[in-house]
Amino acid sequence: MIKKVCFLVAVSVSSFAFSQNNVREKLSNYFDSLHVHHKVMGSFAFADNDQTSFIKVVGFSDVEKLQKANMNTQYRVGSISKTFTAVLVMKAVEDKKLAISTKLSQFFPEIENAEKITIENLLQHRTGIHNLTDEAEYLQYNTQTKTEKDLVGIIKKYKSDFNPGIKFEYSNSNYILLGFILEKVYKKSYAELIKDKIAKPLKLTLTEVGGKIDASKNQAKSYTYRNGTYHLSTETDMSIPGGAGNIISTPTELLKFILGLEHGKLITKESLKQMKNFSDNYGYGLVKVPFNQYSGYGHNGGIDEFKSFLYYFPDLKVAVGSLTNQSDYDNNQIAINMLKIASGQDFQIPNFKSFAVSEVELQQFVGIYSAANIPVKFDIFIKDKTLMAQATGQSAFPLEATSKNSFKFDMAGIVVNFDPSKKQFRIIQGGIETIFTKE
């Protein structure tokens, strides 16, 4: 459902400045190239000097009907919803309906350690409340409608992972509970609160709580791309993510949201300062985001096959937003390239040349691989004539050949180099290289 947050990696960039028209055209070509090579479908926008100055849309909102997406197509934003929920919580604090020291036991005493867990703990993922989406059983009910009673029942049955306050551990359960708490203190639905306290003040017409996807209303479906075909994803019932991930929007409206937050149109500057109370790089529904010497804030997300990010850099006065409904490419790299262009710098468009390796040749790589002093093992196997890799406890991912023995997985920035003679492979991610040997 809602993917765990990840952090933007700082990169070195050329100091050479290009004309704004040229760099924007290059960025547009970049997204065209990503789409032509089936790396992404989606919508992208950035603002500089706090004004939206770039919009690009590629691909379909509905592949089956060949319905192209446009700038008003709504996408599921996933965990960017957590920032919306945190803003509503700070609004409730300003309205004297909550305090960040308020205990969870005031609303859900049946949850383990509720008398020790504060609203602030929930906001910062420091509760120990187990993440319901980490469990295998989640995929048995995530397409079904669930009530508050159902979800609280699921959350409370899991044992606490740690004592409240001692560490950060991302859990969608925290923000599902915050959504319910907001409904109780305001006596309104979460959907009404989003409309009344965020959409209306900012004049957002395409940002709302989502329901069942309706392509006829210009709402995007999500897909995977395998063996030359787009495959429709299953659809999470939006009653489940709630305050953790049930909002739909567009990149341009997300930019208006984060700029409105920055400029005091939703909550006070003091409340926003509290939201930036980062601990382990996570504040109140905000991630601390580095880019070169600059520091920004925002959130990313994922639900079904939708992926997203929304970041703002106060010193640069630059905001970037992305919503995709199919992606086999590293979202982090897209964000970096958008930030480069938004700040007038150049970037390199990748080469997507493919390399054909026969299924017979792929067989030599198949097996279980392990590494010394690392608890994770890799299962390398073939599915639908594609080489796949699956780490212990994680989802399988496809490996795309770049040479006879080298493969990549662009979505996570992974490179895998096999050495059949030694029955090993080297996996490289984020500059870290690890050797795994076939058992």
Short mmCIF file of C-alpha atoms in Angstrom, two decimals:
data_model
loop_
_atom_site.label_atom_id
_atom_site.label_comp_id
_atom_site.label_asym_id
_atom_site.label_seq_id
_atom_site.Cartn_x
_atom_site.Cartn_y
_atom_site.Cartn_z
CA MET A 1 0.00 0.00 0.00
CA ILE A 2 1.79 3.07 1.26
CA LYS A 3 5.52 2.83 0.69
CA LYS A 4 8.05 3.80 3.29
CA VAL A 5 9.67 7.18 3.05
CA CYS A 6 13.09 7.52 1.46
CA PHE A 7 15.47 10.45 1.37
CA LEU A 8 16.75 12.49 -1.54
CA VAL A 9 20.45 11.99 -2.05
CA ALA A 10 22.64 15.06 -2.35
CA VAL A 11 24.64 15.14 -5.58
CA SER A 12 27.33 17.32 -7.08
CA VAL A 13 26.22 19.44 -10.01
CA SER A 14 27.84 21.55 -12.68
CA SER A 15 27.97 25.23 -11.88
CA PHE A 16 27.45 26.06 -15.53
CA ALA A 17 24.12 27.86 -16.01
CA PHE A 18 21.96 27.21 -19.07
CA SER A 19 19.18 29.33 -20.53
CA GLN A 20 15.84 28.65 -18.88
CA ASN A 21 14.17 27.73 -22.17
CA ASN A 22 16.89 25.22 -23.08
CA VAL A 23 16.92 23.45 -19.72
CA ARG A 24 13.14 23.23 -19.59
CA GLU A 25 13.07 21.79 -23.10
CA LYS A 26 15.73 19.27 -22.07
CA LEU A 27 13.70 18.27 -19.02
CA SER A 28 10.64 17.84 -21.23
CA ASN A 29 12.68 15.62 -23.57
CA TYR A 30 13.89 13.65 -20.56
CA PHE A 31 10.34 12.76 -19.56
CA ASP A 32 9.49 11.90 -23.17
CA SER A 33 12.49 9.56 -23.23
CA LEU A 34 11.47 7.95 -19.93
CA HIS A 35 7.99 7.35 -21.29
CA VAL A 36 9.08 6.05 -24.72
CA HIS A 37 11.27 3.49 -22.94
CA HIS A 38 8.36 2.57 -20.64
CA LYS A 39 10.14 3.88 -17.55
CA VAL A 40 7.34 6.20 -16.37
CA MET A 41 3.83 7.46 -16.99
CA GLY A 42 2.79 10.47 -14.98
CA SER A 43 2.66 14.18 -14.33
CA PHE A 44 5.48 16.48 -13.20
CA ALA A 45 5.75 20.14 -12.17
CA PHE A 46 8.08 22.55 -10.46
CA ALA A 47 7.91 26.09 -9.17
CA ASP A 48 10.74 28.58 -8.92
CA ASN A 49 10.43 31.89 -7.12
CA ASP A 50 7.25 30.32 -5.75
CA GLN A 51 5.52 30.30 -9.17
CA THR A 52 4.76 27.15 -11.16
CA SER A 53 6.99 27.37 -14.22
CA PHE A 54 7.18 23.83 -15.59
CA ILE A 55 4.50 21.20 -16.23
CA LYS A 56 4.93 17.95 -18.16
CA VAL A 57 2.54 15.01 -18.55
CA VAL A 58 3.37 11.71 -20.25
CA GLY A 59 1.44 8.49 -20.78
CA PHE A 60 -2.07 7.28 -20.17
CA SER A 61 -4.47 7.68 -17.30
CA ASP A 62 -6.42 4.69 -18.67
CA VAL A 63 -4.37 2.34 -20.85
CA GLU A 64 -7.34 0.12 -21.73
CA LYS A 65 -9.20 3.05 -23.30
CA LEU A 66 -5.99 4.74 -24.55
CA GLN A 67 -7.03 7.80 -22.54
CA LYS A 68 -4.06 10.16 -22.28
CA ALA A 69 -3.34 11.89 -19.00
CA ASN A 70 -3.36 15.70 -18.82
CA MET A 71 -2.42 18.35 -16.27
CA ASN A 72 -5.80 17.96 -14.53
CA THR A 73 -5.60 14.17 -14.18
CA GLN A 74 -5.86 13.12 -10.53
CA TYR A 75 -3.41 10.57 -9.14
CA ARG A 76 -3.25 8.86 -5.78
CA VAL A 77 -0.50 10.62 -3.79
CA GLY A 78 0.13 7.91 -1.18
CA SER A 79 2.09 9.03 1.86
CA ILE A 80 2.21 12.69 0.85
CA SER A 81 -1.21 12.50 2.56
CA LYS A 82 0.69 12.34 5.86
CA THR A 83 1.77 15.96 5.39
CA PHE A 84 -1.88 16.95 4.92
CA THR A 85 -2.82 15.04 8.08
CA ALA A 86 -0.02 16.68 10.06
CA VAL A 87 -1.20 20.12 8.90
CA LEU A 88 -4.72 19.29 10.10
CA VAL A 89 -3.32 18.17 13.46
CA MET A 90 -1.45 21.48 13.85
CA LYS A 91 -4.66 23.29 12.91
CA ALA A 92 -6.45 21.32 15.64
CA VAL A 93 -3.72 22.40 18.08
CA GLU A 94 -4.25 26.04 17.06
CA ASP A 95 -8.01 25.54 17.51
CA LYS A 96 -7.39 24.18 21.06
CA LYS A 97 -8.90 20.81 20.15
CA LEU A 98 -5.65 18.92 20.66
CA ALA A 99 -2.19 19.36 22.16
CA ILE A 100 0.87 17.56 20.89
CA SER A 101 1.16 16.15 24.42
CA THR A 102 -2.36 14.67 24.29
CA LYS A 103 -2.26 10.93 24.95
CA LEU A 104 -3.55 8.29 22.53
CA SER A 105 -5.40 6.71 25.47
CA GLN A 106 -7.89 9.61 25.34
CA PHE A 107 -9.16 8.14 22.05
CA PHE A 108 -7.98 4.53 21.75
CA PRO A 109 -7.10 3.18 25.23
CA GLU A 110 -7.24 -0.39 23.91
CA ILE A 111 -3.99 0.04 21.93
CA GLU A 112 -0.85 -1.15 23.71
CA ASN A 113 1.05 1.68 25.48
CA ALA A 114 -1.73 4.15 24.58
CA GLU A 115 -1.29 5.91 27.94
CA LYS A 116 2.38 6.60 27.04
CA ILE A 117 1.93 7.56 23.36
CA THR A 118 1.45 11.26 22.55
CA ILE A 119 0.14 12.98 19.44
CA GLU A 120 3.74 14.08 18.82
CA ASN A 121 4.90 10.45 18.96
CA LEU A 122 2.30 9.58 16.32
CA LEU A 123 3.34 12.49 14.11
CA GLN A 124 7.02 11.52 14.29
CA HIS A 125 6.60 7.73 13.98
CA ARG A 126 8.04 7.18 17.46
CA THR A 127 5.21 5.10 18.96
CA GLY A 128 6.24 1.48 18.56
CA ILE A 129 2.81 0.82 17.04
CA HIS A 130 3.32 -1.94 14.47
CA ASN A 131 2.91 -1.03 10.80
CA LEU A 132 -0.12 -2.97 9.58
CA THR A 133 1.08 -2.82 5.96
CA ASP A 134 4.20 -4.83 6.86
CA GLU A 135 2.14 -7.96 7.45
CA ALA A 136 1.44 -10.53 4.71
CA GLU A 137 -2.23 -10.61 5.71
CA TYR A 138 -2.56 -6.97 4.63
CA LEU A 139 -2.73 -8.10 0.99
CA GLN A 140 -5.68 -10.32 1.88
CA TYR A 141 -7.91 -7.36 2.83
CA ASN A 142 -6.44 -4.20 1.28
CA THR A 143 -9.00 -4.12 -1.55
CA GLN A 144 -11.94 -4.39 0.88
CA THR A 145 -13.78 -1.57 2.64
CA LYS A 146 -12.85 -1.32 6.32
CA THR A 147 -14.43 0.71 9.13
CA GLU A 148 -12.63 2.51 11.94
CA LYS A 149 -13.53 -0.40 14.23
CA ASP A 150 -12.06 -2.89 11.74
CA LEU A 151 -8.78 -1.01 11.38
CA VAL A 152 -8.31 -0.29 15.08
CA GLY A 153 -8.98 -3.99 15.68
CA ILE A 154 -6.24 -4.92 13.23
CA ILE A 155 -3.76 -2.40 14.69
CA LYS A 156 -4.32 -3.32 18.33
CA LYS A 157 -3.81 -7.06 17.80
CA TYR A 158 -0.11 -6.56 16.94
CA LYS A 159 2.40 -6.40 19.76
CA SER A 160 4.24 -3.10 20.14
CA ASP A 161 7.62 -3.04 18.36
CA PHE A 162 9.34 -0.87 21.01
CA ASN A 163 8.62 1.49 23.89
CA PRO A 164 7.18 4.87 22.82
CA GLY A 165 9.60 7.71 22.17
CA ILE A 166 12.87 5.77 22.05
CA LYS A 167 13.34 5.58 18.27
CA PHE A 168 11.90 6.29 14.82
CA GLU A 169 10.19 3.52 12.88
CA TYR A 170 7.87 4.38 10.00
CA SER A 171 4.36 3.04 10.52
CA ASN A 172 1.26 3.80 8.49
CA SER A 173 -0.77 2.76 11.53
CA ASN A 174 0.25 6.02 13.27
CA TYR A 175 -1.35 8.22 10.64
CA ILE A 176 -4.42 6.04 10.20
CA LEU A 177 -5.04 6.66 13.91
CA LEU A 178 -4.36 10.41 13.55
CA GLY A 179 -7.00 10.56 10.81
CA PHE A 180 -9.55 9.00 13.16
CA ILE A 181 -8.53 11.33 16.02
CA LEU A 182 -9.09 14.37 13.79
CA GLU A 183 -12.58 13.12 12.94
CA LYS A 184 -13.38 12.74 16.65
CA VAL A 185 -12.17 16.18 17.77
CA TYR A 186 -13.81 18.04 14.87
CA LYS A 187 -16.87 15.77 14.59
CA LYS A 188 -16.40 15.82 10.81
CA SER A 189 -15.13 13.29 8.31
CA TYR A 190 -11.48 13.41 7.25
CA ALA A 191 -12.69 14.17 3.71
CA GLU A 192 -14.63 17.20 4.97
CA LEU A 193 -11.60 18.43 6.92
CA ILE A 194 -9.37 18.24 3.84
CA LYS A 195 -11.96 20.18 1.88
CA ASP A 196 -12.73 22.82 4.50
CA LYS A 197 -9.29 23.46 6.01
CA ILE A 198 -6.94 22.87 3.07
CA ALA A 199 -8.65 22.76 -0.34
CA LYS A 200 -10.96 25.76 0.16
CA PRO A 201 -8.38 28.18 1.63
CA LEU A 202 -5.96 27.40 -1.20
CA LYS A 203 -8.67 27.20 -3.89
CA LEU A 204 -7.73 23.63 -4.77
CA THR A 205 -10.37 21.94 -6.93
CA LEU A 206 -8.59 18.66 -7.71
CA THR A 207 -7.25 17.78 -4.26
CA GLU A 208 -9.53 15.58 -2.18
CA VAL A 209 -9.95 12.25 -0.47
CA GLY A 210 -10.10 9.58 -3.15
CA GLY A 211 -12.48 6.69 -3.58
CA LYS A 212 -12.79 3.97 -6.16
CA ILE A 213 -10.87 5.15 -9.24
CA ASP A 214 -13.20 6.60 -11.88
CA ALA A 215 -11.39 7.02 -15.21
CA SER A 216 -14.40 8.89 -16.61
CA LYS A 217 -13.63 11.66 -14.07
CA ASN A 218 -10.03 11.95 -15.29
CA GLN A 219 -8.65 9.83 -12.44
CA ALA A 220 -5.60 7.72 -13.29
CA LYS A 221 -5.37 3.97 -12.86
CA SER A 222 -1.96 2.48 -12.01
CA TYR A 223 0.06 -0.11 -13.92
CA THR A 224 3.17 -2.23 -14.14
CA TYR A 225 4.95 -2.73 -17.47
CA ARG A 226 6.12 -6.27 -18.24
CA ASN A 227 7.03 -8.07 -21.43
CA GLY A 228 5.83 -5.27 -23.68
CA THR A 229 2.44 -4.85 -21.99
CA TYR A 230 0.89 -2.61 -19.35
CA HIS A 231 -0.75 -4.60 -16.56
CA LEU A 232 -3.45 -2.99 -14.41
CA SER A 233 -2.61 -2.90 -10.71
CA THR A 234 -4.93 -4.01 -7.94
CA GLU A 235 -6.67 -1.08 -6.26
CA THR A 236 -6.41 -0.43 -2.54
CA ASP A 237 -9.74 0.53 -0.98
CA MET A 238 -9.24 4.10 0.24
CA SER A 239 -11.05 3.41 3.51
CA ILE A 240 -7.86 1.67 4.65
CA PRO A 241 -5.02 4.22 4.25
CA GLY A 242 -7.14 7.08 5.58
CA GLY A 243 -4.95 9.80 7.04
CA ALA A 244 -1.85 7.85 6.01
CA GLY A 245 -2.51 7.87 2.28
CA ASN A 246 -5.99 8.42 0.85
CA ILE A 247 -5.62 11.76 -0.96
CA ILE A 248 -5.72 12.29 -4.73
CA SER A 249 -4.33 15.38 -6.45
CA THR A 250 -2.22 16.80 -9.28
CA PRO A 251 1.41 18.02 -9.17
CA THR A 252 0.42 21.66 -9.70
CA GLU A 253 -2.05 21.54 -6.81
CA LEU A 254 0.52 19.81 -4.61
CA LEU A 255 2.87 22.72 -5.34
CA LYS A 256 0.12 25.16 -4.27
CA PHE A 257 -0.31 23.13 -1.10
CA ILE A 258 3.34 23.17 -0.03
CA LEU A 259 3.76 26.84 -1.02
CA GLY A 260 0.60 27.69 0.92
CA LEU A 261 2.02 25.83 3.91
CA GLU A 262 5.35 27.69 3.62
CA HIS A 263 3.67 31.10 3.42
CA GLY A 264 1.30 30.71 6.36
CA LYS A 265 -1.95 30.24 4.44
CA LEU A 266 -2.94 27.07 6.31
CA ILE A 267 -1.31 27.24 9.74
CA THR A 268 0.90 29.78 11.49
CA LYS A 269 4.62 30.07 10.84
CA GLU A 270 5.17 28.90 14.41
CA SER A 271 3.15 25.74 13.75
CA LEU A 272 5.17 25.05 10.61
CA LYS A 273 8.35 25.52 12.64
CA GLN A 274 7.08 22.82 15.01
CA MET A 275 6.39 20.53 12.05
CA LYS A 276 10.08 20.90 11.16
CA ASN A 277 11.07 19.48 14.54
CA PHE A 278 13.10 16.76 12.84
CA SER A 279 14.21 13.68 14.73
CA ASP A 280 15.96 11.03 12.62
CA ASN A 281 15.18 13.33 9.65
CA TYR A 282 11.42 13.07 10.24
CA GLY A 283 9.31 15.88 11.66
CA TYR A 284 5.52 16.14 11.82
CA GLY A 285 4.53 14.57 8.52
CA LEU A 286 7.66 16.05 6.92
CA VAL A 287 10.93 14.55 5.78
CA LYS A 288 14.14 16.57 5.90
CA VAL A 289 15.52 16.55 2.34
CA PRO A 290 19.12 17.37 1.34
CA PHE A 291 20.19 18.68 -2.07
CA ASN A 292 23.84 19.74 -2.27
CA GLN A 293 24.34 22.38 0.43
CA TYR A 294 20.62 23.08 0.68
CA SER A 295 18.02 21.60 2.99
CA GLY A 296 14.37 21.22 2.06
CA TYR A 297 11.30 19.45 3.38
CA GLY A 298 8.36 17.46 2.05
CA HIS A 299 7.34 13.85 1.63
CA ASN A 300 7.21 11.04 -0.88
CA GLY A 301 4.77 8.21 -1.29
CA GLY A 302 3.54 5.12 -3.02
CA ILE A 303 0.26 3.23 -3.12
CA ASP A 304 -0.47 0.36 -5.49
CA GLU A 305 1.71 1.31 -8.50
CA PHE A 306 1.39 5.08 -7.89
CA LYS A 307 4.59 6.83 -6.77
CA SER A 308 5.04 10.44 -5.73
CA PHE A 309 7.17 13.13 -4.18
CA LEU A 310 6.71 16.75 -3.10
CA TYR A 311 9.69 18.81 -1.87
CA TYR A 312 10.26 22.49 -1.09
CA PHE A 313 13.61 24.26 -0.64
CA PRO A 314 13.16 27.63 1.10
CA ASP A 315 16.64 28.95 0.26
CA LEU A 316 16.18 28.18 -3.44
CA LYS A 317 12.47 29.10 -3.45
CA VAL A 318 12.01 25.95 -5.48
CA ALA A 319 9.33 23.26 -5.15
CA VAL A 320 9.12 20.02 -7.16
CA GLY A 321 6.22 17.61 -7.45
CA SER A 322 5.79 14.29 -9.23
CA LEU A 323 2.90 11.82 -9.52
CA THR A 324 3.33 8.65 -11.58
CA ASN A 325 0.96 5.77 -12.29
CA GLN A 326 3.66 3.49 -13.76
CA SER A 327 7.33 3.61 -12.94
CA ASP A 328 10.39 1.45 -13.46
CA TYR A 329 12.76 4.30 -12.69
CA ASP A 330 14.39 5.78 -9.60
CA ASN A 331 12.10 8.52 -8.24
CA ASN A 332 15.06 9.95 -6.38
CA GLN A 333 16.89 10.57 -9.67
CA ILE A 334 13.83 12.26 -11.17
CA ALA A 335 13.68 14.60 -8.16
CA ILE A 336 17.39 15.41 -8.44
CA ASN A 337 17.11 16.19 -12.15
CA MET A 338 14.06 18.39 -11.61
CA LEU A 339 15.84 20.28 -8.83
CA LYS A 340 18.86 20.80 -11.06
CA ILE A 341 16.74 22.28 -13.83
CA ALA A 342 14.63 24.36 -11.43
CA SER A 343 17.85 25.90 -10.11
CA GLY A 344 19.24 26.52 -13.62
CA GLN A 345 21.72 23.63 -13.81
CA ASP A 346 22.28 20.94 -16.41
CA PHE A 347 21.84 17.18 -16.13
CA GLN A 348 22.55 14.11 -18.24
CA ILE A 349 19.72 12.29 -20.04
CA PRO A 350 20.38 8.55 -19.52
CA ASN A 351 20.96 6.09 -22.33
CA PHE A 352 18.26 3.42 -22.36
CA LYS A 353 19.81 1.02 -24.86
CA SER A 354 18.69 -2.52 -24.07
CA PHE A 355 20.76 -5.69 -24.38
CA ALA A 356 19.27 -9.04 -25.31
CA VAL A 357 20.20 -12.09 -23.21
CA SER A 358 18.53 -15.40 -24.04
CA GLU A 359 16.63 -17.40 -21.44
CA VAL A 360 19.21 -20.18 -21.80
CA GLU A 361 21.99 -17.71 -20.94
CA LEU A 362 19.98 -16.37 -17.98
CA GLN A 363 19.78 -19.85 -16.45
CA GLN A 364 23.41 -19.68 -15.33
CA PHE A 365 22.52 -16.90 -12.88
CA VAL A 366 19.60 -18.70 -11.21
CA GLY A 367 20.03 -19.69 -7.57
CA ILE A 368 20.09 -18.58 -3.93
CA TYR A 369 22.89 -16.17 -3.04
CA SER A 370 24.16 -15.08 0.37
CA ALA A 371 26.89 -12.83 1.78
CA ALA A 372 29.03 -13.08 4.89
CA ASN A 373 27.64 -11.27 7.95
CA ILE A 374 24.49 -10.15 6.08
CA PRO A 375 21.16 -11.73 7.11
CA VAL A 376 19.55 -11.07 3.71
CA LYS A 377 19.68 -13.67 0.93
CA PHE A 378 18.83 -13.15 -2.74
CA ASP A 379 16.75 -15.53 -4.82
CA ILE A 380 17.61 -15.09 -8.51
CA PHE A 381 15.05 -16.71 -10.79
CA ILE A 382 13.38 -16.41 -14.19
CA LYS A 383 9.76 -15.38 -14.64
CA ASP A 384 8.13 -14.75 -18.02
CA LYS A 385 11.60 -14.88 -19.67
CA THR A 386 12.79 -12.08 -17.37
CA LEU A 387 15.55 -12.41 -14.77
CA MET A 388 14.16 -11.55 -11.34
CA ALA A 389 15.74 -10.87 -7.94
CA GLN A 390 14.07 -11.14 -4.55
CA ALA A 391 15.70 -10.30 -1.25
CA THR A 392 14.54 -11.96 1.96
CA GLY A 393 11.23 -10.45 3.08
CA GLN A 394 10.96 -8.11 0.10
CA SER A 395 9.11 -8.01 -3.22
CA ALA A 396 10.72 -9.45 -6.35
CA PHE A 397 12.02 -7.00 -8.94
CA PRO A 398 13.06 -7.42 -12.60
CA LEU A 399 16.68 -7.13 -13.76
CA GLU A 400 17.22 -5.45 -17.12
CA ALA A 401 20.32 -6.52 -19.06
CA THR A 402 22.88 -3.87 -19.96
CA SER A 403 25.50 -6.42 -21.11
CA LYS A 404 25.93 -10.20 -21.09
CA ASN A 405 26.57 -10.32 -17.31
CA SER A 406 25.39 -6.91 -16.11
CA PHE A 407 21.87 -5.89 -15.14
CA LYS A 408 20.07 -2.96 -13.57
CA PHE A 409 16.88 -2.04 -11.77
CA ASP A 410 16.37 1.65 -12.46
CA MET A 411 13.53 2.16 -9.99
CA ALA A 412 15.88 1.63 -7.06
CA GLY A 413 19.14 2.67 -8.72
CA ILE A 414 20.48 -0.91 -8.47
CA VAL A 415 23.24 -2.41 -10.63
CA VAL A 416 24.00 -6.16 -10.51
CA ASN A 417 27.15 -7.60 -12.09
CA PHE A 418 27.36 -11.40 -12.30
CA ASP A 419 30.60 -13.41 -12.39
CA PRO A 420 29.45 -16.93 -13.42
CA SER A 421 32.97 -18.39 -13.10
CA LYS A 422 32.99 -17.52 -9.37
CA LYS A 423 29.25 -18.10 -8.93
CA GLN A 424 28.93 -14.58 -7.53
CA PHE A 425 27.33 -11.24 -8.20
CA ARG A 426 28.16 -7.73 -7.06
CA ILE A 427 25.20 -5.52 -6.20
CA ILE A 428 25.75 -1.76 -6.21
CA GLN A 429 23.27 0.72 -4.77
CA GLY A 430 23.93 4.26 -3.56
CA GLY A 431 27.66 3.76 -4.09
CA ILE A 432 27.76 0.71 -1.76
CA GLU A 433 28.97 -2.56 -3.29
CA THR A 434 28.31 -6.00 -1.79
CA ILE A 435 29.32 -9.45 -3.06
CA PHE A 436 26.86 -12.34 -2.88
CA THR A 437 27.87 -15.96 -3.57
CA LYS A 438 25.65 -18.78 -4.81
CA GLU A 439 24.93 -21.40 -2.14
#
